[in-house]
Short mmCIF file of C-alpha atoms in Angstrom, two decimals:
data_model
loop_
_atom_site.label_atom_id
_atom_site.label_comp_id
_atom_site.label_asym_id
_atom_site.label_seq_id
_atom_site.Cartn_x
_atom_site.Cartn_y
_atom_site.Cartn_z
CA MET A 193 65.86 -41.55 14.50
CA ALA A 194 67.29 -44.59 15.87
CA GLY A 195 69.33 -44.59 18.68
CA LEU A 196 67.83 -41.41 19.97
CA GLU A 197 66.56 -42.14 23.80
CA LEU A 198 64.12 -39.81 25.08
CA LEU A 199 65.15 -40.97 28.55
CA SER A 200 68.23 -41.78 29.76
CA ASP A 201 69.64 -44.62 32.52
CA GLN A 202 70.38 -41.60 34.75
CA GLY A 203 66.73 -40.05 34.37
CA TYR A 204 67.89 -37.24 31.89
CA ARG A 205 65.74 -36.10 29.18
CA VAL A 206 66.91 -35.40 25.66
CA ASP A 207 67.83 -31.16 26.27
CA GLY A 208 69.11 -32.04 30.00
CA ARG A 209 65.37 -31.89 31.87
CA ARG A 210 64.36 -34.11 34.33
CA ALA A 211 61.17 -36.27 33.63
CA GLY A 212 58.84 -33.82 35.50
CA GLU A 213 60.85 -30.82 34.97
CA LEU A 214 59.13 -27.61 32.65
CA ARG A 215 61.20 -25.64 30.32
CA LYS A 216 61.86 -21.87 31.25
CA ILE A 217 58.92 -19.94 31.02
CA GLN A 218 59.14 -15.71 30.39
CA ALA A 219 55.79 -14.43 29.44
CA ARG A 220 54.90 -10.04 29.64
CA MET A 221 51.09 -8.66 30.32
CA GLY A 222 50.34 -5.73 27.96
CA VAL A 223 52.73 -5.71 25.15
CA PHE A 224 49.70 -4.36 22.20
CA ALA A 225 48.26 -0.96 23.47
CA GLN A 226 45.50 -1.07 20.77
CA ALA A 227 43.51 -4.23 22.55
CA ASP A 228 41.67 -4.39 25.23
CA GLY A 229 44.48 -7.41 26.16
CA SER A 230 47.27 -9.19 25.34
CA ALA A 231 49.58 -11.41 26.36
CA TYR A 232 53.19 -12.85 25.17
CA ILE A 233 54.74 -16.20 26.78
CA GLU A 234 57.30 -18.18 25.69
CA GLN A 235 57.93 -22.17 26.97
CA GLY A 236 61.37 -23.24 26.23
CA ASN A 237 61.44 -22.52 22.54
CA THR A 238 57.88 -22.01 21.94
CA LYS A 239 56.20 -18.55 22.11
CA ALA A 240 53.08 -17.73 21.23
CA LEU A 241 51.14 -14.22 21.61
CA ALA A 242 47.78 -14.04 22.66
CA VAL A 243 45.25 -10.41 21.88
CA VAL A 244 42.11 -10.50 23.46
CA TYR A 245 39.23 -7.83 21.97
CA GLY A 246 36.12 -7.31 24.78
CA PRO A 247 33.69 -7.70 25.55
CA HIS A 248 31.81 -5.92 22.94
CA GLU A 249 29.02 -5.95 20.46
CA ILE A 250 28.63 -9.11 18.03
CA ARG A 251 29.50 -8.37 14.63
CA GLY A 252 27.93 -10.01 11.70
CA SER A 253 24.67 -12.16 12.52
CA ARG A 254 22.94 -10.64 15.13
CA SER A 255 21.01 -14.37 15.70
CA ARG A 256 24.27 -15.74 17.24
CA ALA A 257 23.91 -13.80 20.05
CA LEU A 258 23.25 -15.41 23.40
CA PRO A 259 20.48 -13.93 25.44
CA ASP A 260 21.66 -14.74 28.72
CA ARG A 261 25.99 -15.30 28.45
CA ALA A 262 28.70 -13.95 25.99
CA LEU A 263 29.56 -15.41 23.34
CA VAL A 264 33.38 -16.68 23.60
CA ASN A 265 35.19 -16.46 19.67
CA CYS A 266 38.44 -17.94 19.91
CA GLN A 267 40.74 -18.10 16.66
CA TYR A 268 44.19 -20.26 16.05
CA SER A 269 46.68 -19.36 13.68
CA SER A 270 50.40 -20.78 13.18
CA ALA A 271 53.02 -18.45 11.43
CA THR A 272 54.42 -19.93 8.61
CA PHE A 273 57.89 -19.48 10.04
CA SER A 274 56.54 -21.27 13.03
CA THR A 275 57.99 -24.99 12.09
CA GLY A 276 61.31 -26.05 11.01
CA GLU A 277 60.23 -26.36 7.33
CA ARG A 278 58.70 -22.70 5.94
CA LYS A 279 54.86 -24.09 5.52
CA ARG A 280 51.87 -21.79 4.19
CA ARG A 281 49.11 -22.97 6.44
CA PRO A 282 45.32 -21.18 5.15
CA HIS A 283 43.08 -19.60 7.50
CA GLY A 284 40.58 -21.93 7.77
CA ASP A 285 41.98 -25.66 7.81
CA ARG A 286 41.10 -28.50 9.81
CA LYS A 287 43.99 -27.92 12.19
CA SER A 288 43.16 -24.13 13.27
CA CYS A 289 39.02 -25.29 13.55
CA GLU A 290 40.69 -27.53 15.88
CA MET A 291 42.18 -25.88 17.86
CA GLY A 292 40.08 -23.00 17.75
CA LEU A 293 37.41 -24.89 19.18
CA GLN A 294 39.28 -26.27 21.99
CA LEU A 295 40.73 -23.03 22.97
CA ARG A 296 36.95 -22.25 23.00
CA GLN A 297 36.09 -24.91 25.02
CA THR A 298 38.50 -24.15 27.46
CA PHE A 299 37.75 -20.20 27.72
CA GLU A 300 33.55 -21.27 28.21
CA ALA A 301 34.65 -23.16 31.13
CA ALA A 302 36.74 -20.41 33.25
CA ILE A 303 35.32 -17.30 31.70
CA LEU A 304 32.35 -15.97 33.51
CA THR A 305 29.92 -15.39 30.65
CA GLN A 306 26.65 -14.57 32.40
CA LEU A 307 27.73 -11.38 33.48
CA HIS A 308 28.10 -10.23 29.83
CA PRO A 309 24.89 -10.81 28.17
CA ARG A 310 24.42 -10.57 24.23
CA SER A 311 28.23 -9.67 23.80
CA GLN A 312 30.91 -10.99 22.81
CA ILE A 313 34.77 -12.23 23.71
CA ASP A 314 37.17 -12.31 20.31
CA ILE A 315 40.76 -14.43 21.70
CA TYR A 316 43.57 -14.18 18.75
CA VAL A 317 46.12 -16.26 19.38
CA GLN A 318 49.15 -16.37 17.12
CA VAL A 319 52.24 -19.21 17.37
CA LEU A 320 55.48 -17.42 16.47
CA GLN A 321 57.73 -20.56 17.24
CA ALA A 322 56.63 -23.87 17.55
CA ASP A 323 58.82 -26.37 19.99
CA GLY A 324 55.54 -28.92 21.01
CA GLY A 325 53.38 -28.11 24.01
CA THR A 326 51.68 -25.54 21.87
CA TYR A 327 48.52 -25.91 22.95
CA ALA A 328 49.93 -25.61 26.57
CA ALA A 329 51.44 -22.43 25.14
CA CYS A 330 48.38 -20.94 23.40
CA VAL A 331 46.08 -21.81 26.76
CA ASN A 332 48.20 -19.64 29.14
CA ALA A 333 49.55 -17.00 26.79
CA ALA A 334 45.28 -16.43 26.97
CA THR A 335 44.79 -16.43 30.31
CA LEU A 336 47.27 -13.79 30.71
CA ALA A 337 45.53 -11.60 28.18
CA VAL A 338 41.89 -12.69 29.11
CA LEU A 339 43.65 -11.20 32.79
CA ASP A 340 44.83 -8.39 30.73
CA ALA A 341 41.82 -6.75 29.77
CA GLY A 342 39.65 -7.14 32.85
CA ILE A 343 37.16 -10.01 31.44
CA PRO A 344 35.98 -11.61 34.69
CA MET A 345 37.49 -15.66 35.75
CA ARG A 346 36.90 -18.28 37.94
CA ASP A 347 40.16 -18.92 38.10
CA PHE A 348 43.51 -19.03 35.92
CA VAL A 349 43.52 -21.79 33.55
CA CYS A 350 46.68 -23.38 33.55
CA ALA A 351 47.98 -25.87 30.51
CA CYS A 352 50.50 -28.10 29.90
CA SER A 353 51.21 -31.64 28.32
CA ALA A 354 52.69 -35.36 29.50
CA GLY A 355 53.60 -38.07 27.39
CA PHE A 356 54.96 -41.74 28.67
CA VAL A 357 58.33 -42.99 27.99
CA ASP A 358 59.92 -46.04 29.19
CA GLY A 359 57.72 -46.75 32.47
CA THR A 360 57.97 -42.87 33.51
CA ALA A 361 55.69 -39.75 32.94
CA LEU A 362 57.24 -36.75 31.22
CA ALA A 363 55.96 -33.41 31.78
CA ASP A 364 56.34 -30.49 28.98
CA LEU A 365 56.85 -32.18 25.67
CA SER A 366 59.59 -30.58 23.09
CA HIS A 367 59.11 -30.92 19.19
CA VAL A 368 61.82 -33.77 19.69
CA GLU A 369 59.87 -35.86 22.14
CA GLU A 370 56.23 -35.43 20.25
CA ALA A 371 57.68 -36.18 17.12
CA ALA A 372 58.76 -40.03 18.86
CA GLY A 373 55.47 -40.96 18.49
CA GLY A 374 54.80 -41.88 22.08
CA PRO A 375 51.81 -40.82 23.36
CA GLN A 376 50.98 -37.36 25.08
CA LEU A 377 48.14 -35.64 26.31
CA ALA A 378 47.40 -32.03 26.82
CA LEU A 379 46.13 -31.14 30.15
CA ALA A 380 44.26 -27.51 30.72
CA LEU A 381 43.52 -26.90 34.48
CA LEU A 382 41.36 -24.41 37.04
CA PRO A 383 44.28 -24.77 40.02
CA ALA A 384 42.64 -23.54 42.93
CA SER A 385 39.62 -25.82 42.72
CA GLY A 386 41.65 -28.87 40.72
CA GLN A 387 39.12 -28.88 37.92
CA ILE A 388 39.61 -29.72 35.02
CA ALA A 389 38.92 -27.44 32.20
CA LEU A 390 40.12 -29.67 28.65
CA LEU A 391 41.78 -32.79 28.40
CA GLU A 392 42.61 -34.45 24.99
CA MET A 393 44.33 -37.28 24.03
CA ASP A 394 45.22 -38.68 20.68
CA ALA A 395 46.84 -42.22 20.97
CA ARG A 396 47.44 -45.51 23.39
CA LEU A 397 48.30 -45.71 26.49
CA HIS A 398 47.63 -48.13 28.95
CA GLU A 399 45.00 -47.36 31.31
CA ASP A 400 47.48 -48.06 34.44
CA HIS A 401 49.30 -45.45 33.25
CA LEU A 402 47.17 -42.86 32.44
CA GLU A 403 46.88 -42.09 36.42
CA TRP A 404 50.55 -41.62 36.15
CA VAL A 405 50.94 -39.19 33.06
CA LEU A 406 47.46 -37.39 34.48
CA GLU A 407 49.57 -36.96 37.92
CA ALA A 408 52.91 -35.55 36.04
CA ALA A 409 50.89 -32.91 33.98
CA ALA A 410 48.08 -32.03 36.86
CA GLN A 411 51.61 -30.93 38.90
CA ALA A 412 53.47 -29.72 35.81
CA ALA A 413 49.78 -27.25 35.25
CA ARG A 414 50.16 -26.14 38.93
CA ASP A 415 54.08 -25.25 38.82
CA VAL A 416 52.89 -22.97 34.95
CA HIS A 417 50.41 -21.23 38.07
CA THR A 418 52.85 -20.18 40.01
CA LEU A 419 54.92 -18.81 37.30
CA LEU A 420 51.76 -16.83 35.53
CA ASP A 421 51.15 -16.03 39.48
CA ARG A 422 54.03 -13.97 39.83
CA VAL A 423 53.92 -12.34 36.42
CA VAL A 424 49.80 -11.51 36.72
CA ARG A 425 50.87 -10.11 40.83
CA GLN A 426 53.57 -7.98 38.90
CA HIS A 427 51.81 -7.17 36.12
CA VAL A 428 49.21 -6.07 38.65
CA HIS A 429 51.57 -3.89 40.96
CA GLU A 430 53.04 -1.61 38.36
CA ALA A 431 49.19 -0.50 36.87
CA SER A 432 47.74 -0.04 40.82
CA ILE A 433 50.95 2.19 40.81
CA LEU A 434 49.89 4.25 38.29
CA LEU A 435 46.73 4.58 38.60
CA GLY A 436 45.99 3.48 42.42
CA ASP A 437 45.53 7.73 43.47
CA MET B 275 63.83 13.31 2.84
CA ALA B 276 65.18 12.61 6.45
CA MET B 277 64.55 9.61 8.32
CA GLU B 278 65.27 8.50 11.58
CA MET B 279 66.44 5.46 13.51
CA ARG B 280 66.59 4.34 16.91
CA LEU B 281 67.31 0.43 18.06
CA PRO B 282 65.72 -1.31 20.33
CA ALA B 283 65.92 0.27 23.83
CA ALA B 284 64.37 -1.63 27.52
CA ARG B 285 61.83 0.50 28.53
CA LYS B 286 61.82 1.98 31.88
CA PRO B 287 58.52 0.96 34.14
CA LEU B 288 56.60 4.03 34.68
CA SER B 289 56.23 3.02 37.73
CA GLU B 290 60.36 3.66 38.88
CA VAL B 291 59.87 6.88 36.99
CA LEU B 292 56.73 8.48 39.57
CA ALA B 293 58.84 6.45 42.35
CA ARG B 294 55.62 5.80 44.25
CA ASP B 295 54.05 2.48 45.90
CA THR B 296 51.37 0.57 47.29
CA LYS B 297 50.36 -0.20 50.48
CA LYS B 298 46.90 -2.45 48.68
CA HIS B 299 46.08 -6.12 49.20
CA LEU B 300 46.35 -7.37 45.66
CA VAL B 301 44.46 -10.44 44.11
CA VAL B 302 44.68 -12.73 41.41
CA PRO B 303 41.28 -14.60 40.11
CA GLY B 304 41.26 -18.04 41.67
CA ASP B 305 42.76 -16.29 45.48
CA THR B 306 40.02 -16.68 48.60
CA ILE B 307 39.56 -12.87 49.90
CA THR B 308 37.72 -14.66 52.85
CA THR B 309 35.44 -17.38 54.02
CA ASP B 310 33.35 -15.50 56.31
CA THR B 311 30.08 -15.34 54.83
CA GLY B 312 28.70 -12.63 56.86
CA PHE B 313 29.82 -9.84 53.84
CA MET B 314 28.10 -9.18 50.37
CA ARG B 315 29.74 -10.11 47.13
CA GLY B 316 30.15 -6.68 44.84
CA HIS B 317 32.01 -6.22 41.58
CA GLY B 318 34.90 -8.64 41.11
CA THR B 319 33.63 -11.04 42.95
CA TYR B 320 31.92 -14.48 42.87
CA MET B 321 30.84 -16.92 45.14
CA GLY B 322 32.08 -20.55 45.34
CA GLU B 323 31.75 -23.25 48.19
CA GLU B 324 31.31 -20.91 50.60
CA LYS B 325 34.36 -19.05 50.03
CA LEU B 326 33.97 -15.37 48.54
CA ILE B 327 36.77 -16.09 45.36
CA ALA B 328 38.50 -13.17 43.73
CA SER B 329 37.43 -13.37 39.50
CA VAL B 330 39.61 -9.95 38.23
CA ALA B 331 42.85 -9.53 39.08
CA GLY B 332 43.01 -5.62 41.43
CA SER B 333 42.72 -4.82 44.79
CA VAL B 334 40.44 -5.92 46.88
CA GLU B 335 37.98 -2.45 48.93
CA ARG B 336 36.19 -2.95 51.31
CA VAL B 337 33.08 -0.48 52.37
CA ASN B 338 31.06 -2.31 55.46
CA LYS B 339 29.36 -5.45 54.53
CA LEU B 340 30.43 -4.87 51.12
CA ILE B 341 33.79 -6.40 49.54
CA CYS B 342 34.45 -5.30 45.39
CA VAL B 343 37.84 -5.86 43.49
CA TRP B 344 38.84 -3.09 42.22
CA SER B 345 40.50 -4.43 38.76
CA PHE B 346 43.09 -1.74 37.33
CA LEU B 347 43.45 -3.36 34.10
CA LEU B 348 39.53 -2.89 33.14
CA SER B 349 40.23 0.25 31.70
CA SER B 350 39.59 -0.31 27.81
CA ARG B 351 35.81 -0.35 27.77
CA TYR B 352 33.78 2.38 28.86
CA ASN B 353 30.84 2.12 31.59
CA GLY B 354 27.46 4.33 30.50
CA GLU B 355 26.14 6.97 33.40
CA VAL B 356 23.31 9.16 32.74
CA GLY B 357 25.09 12.61 32.67
CA ASP B 358 27.90 11.69 30.49
CA ILE B 359 29.28 13.55 27.50
CA VAL B 360 30.27 11.31 25.22
CA VAL B 361 31.55 10.61 21.35
CA GLY B 362 30.37 8.13 19.07
CA ARG B 363 30.53 6.69 15.40
CA ILE B 364 27.18 5.32 13.78
CA THR B 365 27.57 1.68 13.21
CA GLU B 366 23.98 0.96 12.09
CA VAL B 367 20.68 3.01 11.13
CA GLN B 368 17.81 0.84 12.62
CA GLN B 369 13.75 0.91 12.46
CA LYS B 370 13.56 4.13 14.75
CA ARG B 371 16.89 4.31 16.07
CA TRP B 372 20.95 4.21 15.47
CA LYS B 373 23.13 2.26 16.76
CA VAL B 374 26.23 3.91 17.81
CA ASP B 375 30.11 2.89 18.86
CA THR B 376 31.03 4.13 22.00
CA ASN B 377 33.58 1.20 23.28
CA SER B 378 31.23 0.01 25.63
CA ARG B 379 30.54 -3.42 26.02
CA LEU B 380 27.29 -3.04 23.84
CA ASP B 381 26.60 -0.52 20.75
CA SER B 382 24.88 2.41 22.20
CA VAL B 383 21.56 3.02 21.33
CA LEU B 384 20.08 6.54 19.81
CA LEU B 385 16.33 6.59 19.82
CA LEU B 386 15.15 8.63 16.85
CA SER B 387 13.12 10.62 19.28
CA SER B 388 15.84 11.72 20.99
CA MET B 389 17.71 13.63 17.80
CA ASN B 390 16.84 17.19 17.98
CA LEU B 391 14.72 18.05 13.90
CA PRO B 392 16.87 20.48 12.11
CA GLY B 393 15.44 23.68 13.41
CA GLY B 394 14.45 22.32 16.66
CA GLU B 395 11.04 21.76 15.77
CA LEU B 396 9.15 19.95 18.71
CA ARG B 397 7.00 17.59 16.98
CA ARG B 398 5.60 13.67 17.29
CA ARG B 399 8.46 12.31 14.98
CA SER B 400 6.35 10.81 11.48
CA ALA B 401 6.52 7.99 9.43
CA GLU B 402 8.64 10.30 6.55
CA ASP B 403 10.87 11.18 10.02
CA GLU B 404 11.53 7.48 9.80
CA LEU B 405 12.29 7.38 5.72
CA ALA B 406 14.51 9.94 6.25
CA MET B 407 16.62 8.74 8.99
CA ARG B 408 19.73 7.76 6.80
CA GLY B 409 19.43 11.84 5.56
CA PHE B 410 20.36 12.93 9.35
CA LEU B 411 23.27 10.07 10.09
CA GLN B 412 24.39 7.52 8.05
CA GLU B 413 27.28 4.83 8.90
CA GLY B 414 29.69 6.22 9.98
CA ASP B 415 29.15 9.54 10.85
CA LEU B 416 30.60 11.28 14.43
CA ILE B 417 28.38 12.64 16.70
CA SER B 418 28.51 13.92 20.31
CA ALA B 419 25.33 12.99 22.45
CA GLU B 420 24.44 12.63 26.32
CA VAL B 421 23.69 9.58 28.28
CA GLN B 422 19.89 9.96 29.12
CA ALA B 423 19.32 6.14 30.33
CA VAL B 424 21.74 3.10 31.16
CA PHE B 425 19.79 -0.27 30.05
CA SER B 426 20.10 -3.17 32.78
CA ASP B 427 22.26 -5.44 30.90
CA GLY B 428 25.01 -2.27 30.56
CA ALA B 429 23.50 -0.77 27.12
CA VAL B 430 23.74 3.10 27.36
CA SER B 431 20.33 5.50 25.52
CA LEU B 432 21.08 8.06 24.15
CA HIS B 433 20.25 11.74 23.45
CA THR B 434 21.25 15.31 21.31
CA ARG B 435 18.25 17.37 22.65
CA SER B 436 20.31 20.31 22.55
CA LEU B 437 22.47 22.38 20.14
CA LYS B 438 25.50 21.50 21.26
CA TYR B 439 24.85 18.02 20.24
CA GLY B 440 24.75 16.67 17.15
CA LYS B 441 27.00 15.73 14.44
CA LEU B 442 30.37 16.33 13.69
CA GLY B 443 32.21 17.99 11.24
CA GLN B 444 36.05 17.93 10.25
CA GLY B 445 38.82 17.38 13.29
CA VAL B 446 40.48 15.29 14.66
CA LEU B 447 39.85 12.11 16.81
CA VAL B 448 41.82 10.11 19.21
CA GLN B 449 41.14 7.26 21.12
CA VAL B 450 42.14 6.43 24.72
CA SER B 451 41.21 4.82 27.63
CA PRO B 452 38.03 5.96 29.34
CA SER B 453 39.64 6.28 32.77
CA LEU B 454 41.92 9.17 32.31
CA VAL B 455 39.19 11.37 30.94
CA LYS B 456 38.56 13.99 33.90
CA ARG B 457 35.09 14.07 35.11
CA GLN B 458 34.47 18.00 35.14
CA LYS B 459 31.02 20.68 35.07
CA THR B 460 31.72 20.90 31.31
CA HIS B 461 33.31 18.62 28.65
CA PHE B 462 33.18 21.58 25.51
CA HIS B 463 36.50 23.51 25.83
CA ASP B 464 37.33 26.76 23.64
CA LEU B 465 40.97 26.19 24.60
CA PRO B 466 42.95 30.04 23.61
CA CYS B 467 45.67 28.55 21.05
CA GLY B 468 43.40 28.06 18.95
CA ALA B 469 41.30 25.24 18.64
CA SER B 470 37.99 23.28 20.47
CA VAL B 471 38.12 20.07 21.79
CA ILE B 472 35.35 17.39 23.56
CA LEU B 473 36.50 15.58 25.73
CA GLY B 474 33.74 12.14 25.79
CA ASN B 475 33.42 10.19 28.95
CA ASN B 476 34.14 7.00 27.01
CA GLY B 477 37.42 8.20 25.94
CA PHE B 478 36.79 9.45 22.20
CA VAL B 479 38.31 13.07 22.39
CA TRP B 480 37.10 15.37 19.35
CA ILE B 481 39.38 18.15 18.12
CA TYR B 482 37.95 20.81 15.82
CA PRO B 483 38.92 24.44 14.86
CA THR B 484 36.78 26.73 16.35
CA PRO B 485 33.64 27.97 14.32
CA GLU B 486 33.83 31.20 13.96
CA HIS B 487 29.91 31.99 14.41
CA LYS B 488 27.17 29.71 15.84
CA ASP B 489 25.13 28.34 13.69
CA GLU B 490 21.94 28.11 15.23
CA ASP B 491 19.66 27.16 12.68
CA ALA B 492 21.33 24.01 11.50
CA GLY B 493 20.85 21.99 15.12
CA GLY B 494 23.82 20.14 14.27
CA PHE B 495 23.46 18.30 11.13
CA ILE B 496 24.89 20.98 8.56
CA PRO B 497 28.84 19.90 9.04
CA ASP B 498 31.00 22.95 8.24
CA LEU B 499 32.97 21.82 5.14
CA GLU B 500 34.88 25.08 4.38
CA PRO B 501 38.94 24.52 3.99
CA VAL B 502 40.84 24.49 7.55
CA SER B 503 43.69 27.45 7.03
CA LEU B 504 46.87 25.80 7.87
CA THR B 505 47.73 27.65 11.36
CA ASP B 506 44.05 25.55 12.39
CA ARG B 507 45.42 22.73 11.45
CA GLU B 508 48.79 22.84 12.63
CA VAL B 509 47.07 24.00 16.22
CA ILE B 510 44.76 20.83 16.28
CA SER B 511 48.07 18.35 14.84
CA ARG B 512 49.66 19.95 18.04
CA LEU B 513 47.23 19.44 20.41
CA ARG B 514 46.64 15.71 18.82
CA ASN B 515 50.19 14.74 19.42
CA CYS B 516 49.96 16.17 23.20
CA VAL B 517 46.73 14.60 23.73
CA VAL B 518 49.01 11.56 23.12
CA SER B 519 51.62 12.12 25.31
CA LEU B 520 49.44 13.04 28.15
CA VAL B 521 47.97 9.21 27.87
CA THR B 522 51.62 7.59 26.63
CA GLN B 523 52.31 8.90 30.46
CA ARG B 524 48.78 8.20 32.39
CA MET B 525 47.82 11.70 33.07
CA MET B 526 44.24 12.52 33.24
CA LEU B 527 43.43 14.23 30.65
CA TYR B 528 41.43 18.29 31.30
CA ASP B 529 41.47 21.06 29.67
CA THR B 530 44.43 22.67 32.06
CA SER B 531 46.22 19.83 31.83
CA ILE B 532 46.12 19.79 27.46
CA LEU B 533 47.01 23.12 27.75
CA TYR B 534 50.07 23.22 29.65
CA CYS B 535 51.16 20.52 27.61
CA TYR B 536 50.23 22.45 24.79
CA GLU B 537 51.90 25.28 25.96
CA ALA B 538 55.29 23.34 26.26
CA SER B 539 55.93 21.72 23.75
CA LEU B 540 55.77 24.81 21.91
CA PRO B 541 59.83 24.28 21.60
CA HIS B 542 59.66 21.67 19.90
CA GLN B 543 58.41 20.53 16.54
CA ILE B 544 54.97 19.64 16.06
CA LYS B 545 56.63 15.48 14.64
CA ASP B 546 59.03 15.43 17.50
CA ILE B 547 56.48 15.14 19.89
CA LEU B 548 55.27 11.64 19.67
CA LYS B 549 59.73 10.69 20.27
CA PRO B 550 59.73 9.16 23.49
CA GLU B 551 62.77 11.11 25.06
CA VAL B 552 60.31 15.02 24.23
CA MET B 553 57.17 13.32 25.23
CA GLU B 554 59.05 12.34 28.83
CA GLU B 555 60.43 16.33 28.70
CA ILE B 556 56.98 17.61 28.08
CA VAL B 557 54.82 15.29 30.62
CA LEU B 558 57.03 16.53 32.82
CA GLU B 559 57.02 19.88 32.71
CA THR B 560 53.09 19.52 32.27
CA ARG B 561 52.93 17.79 35.91
CA GLN B 562 55.59 20.54 38.01
CA ARG B 563 53.26 22.91 36.63
CA LEU B 564 49.91 21.52 37.74
CA LEU B 565 51.59 20.77 40.91
CA GLU B 566 52.39 24.52 41.65
CA GLN B 567 49.13 25.89 40.10
CA GLU B 568 47.26 23.32 42.94
CA GLY B 569 49.81 23.26 45.59
#
C-alpha cells in the first residue's frame, strides 16, 4: 500500500505504538484438564494455544528412542480461519514442518532432557488468529504449557520479533508491518542468562543495523519475560493453595 | 427430550472458595535459589555457574543440607513406589512380558514370571506359556497389580502374585491425578452402597459391581460377563460422578470421602451431579462431614 507509513514523524507506528513497545499480552495456564500442560496466549490480535503431553513412552517407532535423553516432538498447526482469507492448510505442508522444526530446536535447548531418558515430550501448538509474530506467540505459549506440565526447564524461553524501518528498530511486528516487506528477525531468548535459543531472519539487513535490531528484540523478549513470570507466579500461587497442605 | 444450556460464566478461582493463603517461597525456572555452594541439590534444581537455579515452578523445600523445589504442577504423571497398587492397561505383548500403561513417564512392565497362572499353580514358565501369553492378557485389557520394583530410569515392574490382582471385568474406569489418591492400608474397598472400588495409586480408579462369590479357581483370569442389573449400574454411575466431582474440587480420594459424597448426592438425579453448582454443594457437605468426623 503506497502511502502507509510504518513509522510517523512523531515516532508512532500504524497501531499507535512506539518503536520499542510491545502489544498487550494476556496469558492463561492450565486451560485443558485432559492434557499434562496447556496454555493460551494473546499478543495483540495474535492468539496461540499450546498443549504438552509427557514425558511418556515413545509411541510408534521404538528406534527413535534416545538412550540418554528425552525426545522432543513439536507440531505446529494454523487454523483455517486464522488469516484474513480462509485457507485450508494440509498437515504436512512446508511451513508447518519448518515451524515445528524451529520450535523443536528452541525447546531442546531449554528443556532438561537428560532427566527423562527413553521418553517423549509432545508439544502441539495451534495458531487461532495470526496477526504477525506467530513464531513468538507459539514459543511463549509453549513455554507456559511446558511449565504447566511440570517438565524441568533451564529457564523461560521468551520470543519476540523485530524489524527495521527508517533507521529505527521496531519490536513486536504486526501483520501490516510484516507484510510491508522490510527485514524481520525472530529471536528466542533464555532471559536469566541472556543466551539465545534461536535467531532467525531471512531478509537482507545491513550488518551495521543488526546490532540495533538484535538489541530491540532482546529487550522486547525480556519485557515478555516479566509478563510471563507474573502469570506463572500467579498460577503457582493458586496451585499451592489448593495442594499446599 | 429436555436439553439444558447455559451461558459462559467466569469461573471463581478455588482459592477464594477455600479462603486460604500460603507463605511459601515460590520460584519459577531461571530463578536463583542460592549462591551458597554448601547445599546439595535435589529435584527441581540444577547447577549453573556456581549458583543453584530452579528448573520447575514451585516452592523451595529445605531439609538440612538438601534443597529441592517441590512442584505443585507436577501431579499428572505417576511415580512408582514399591508396594503401590496400580490399575493399568496392556499396551503391548512382548516376548516374556507385557507392557502396561499406568500414566507414568515410561510404560510399566509385567513379567510373565510375575503373573499368576490359572489355578494358582507354582511352576517354571515354559515355552508353551510364552506362546499362550496372548490368551491371558491382550492389548487393551485392564489389570490390577502391585509394584514389585522400580528401575533406575523410573520404569516400574509389576506383579500379580495374589488372587486379588488380575484382569478386570465389567466396570467403569475414572482417570484422575495421582496426587489426589490418598495412601491407605488397603486400596480395595467394598462400599456399603452396593459397588466395589479399586483406588489405584497411579490415579486410575476402577468402580465395579461387587462379585457375589469369590471365585478362587479362576485366579483372576476369567472375567465375569454376566449382565449387570440396573440398580447396580445406577450405583456405579452415581459413584463415578461423585469421584469426578471430588476430583474437580481437588479433594483427596479415599473410601470415606467417596462414601460421604455418595450419600450427599442421593437427593439429586445422577446426571445433575455434574452441574457446577450441584457439585459444589455436594462436595461442601462432604467436606463438612469429614471435618466433623475428624474433630
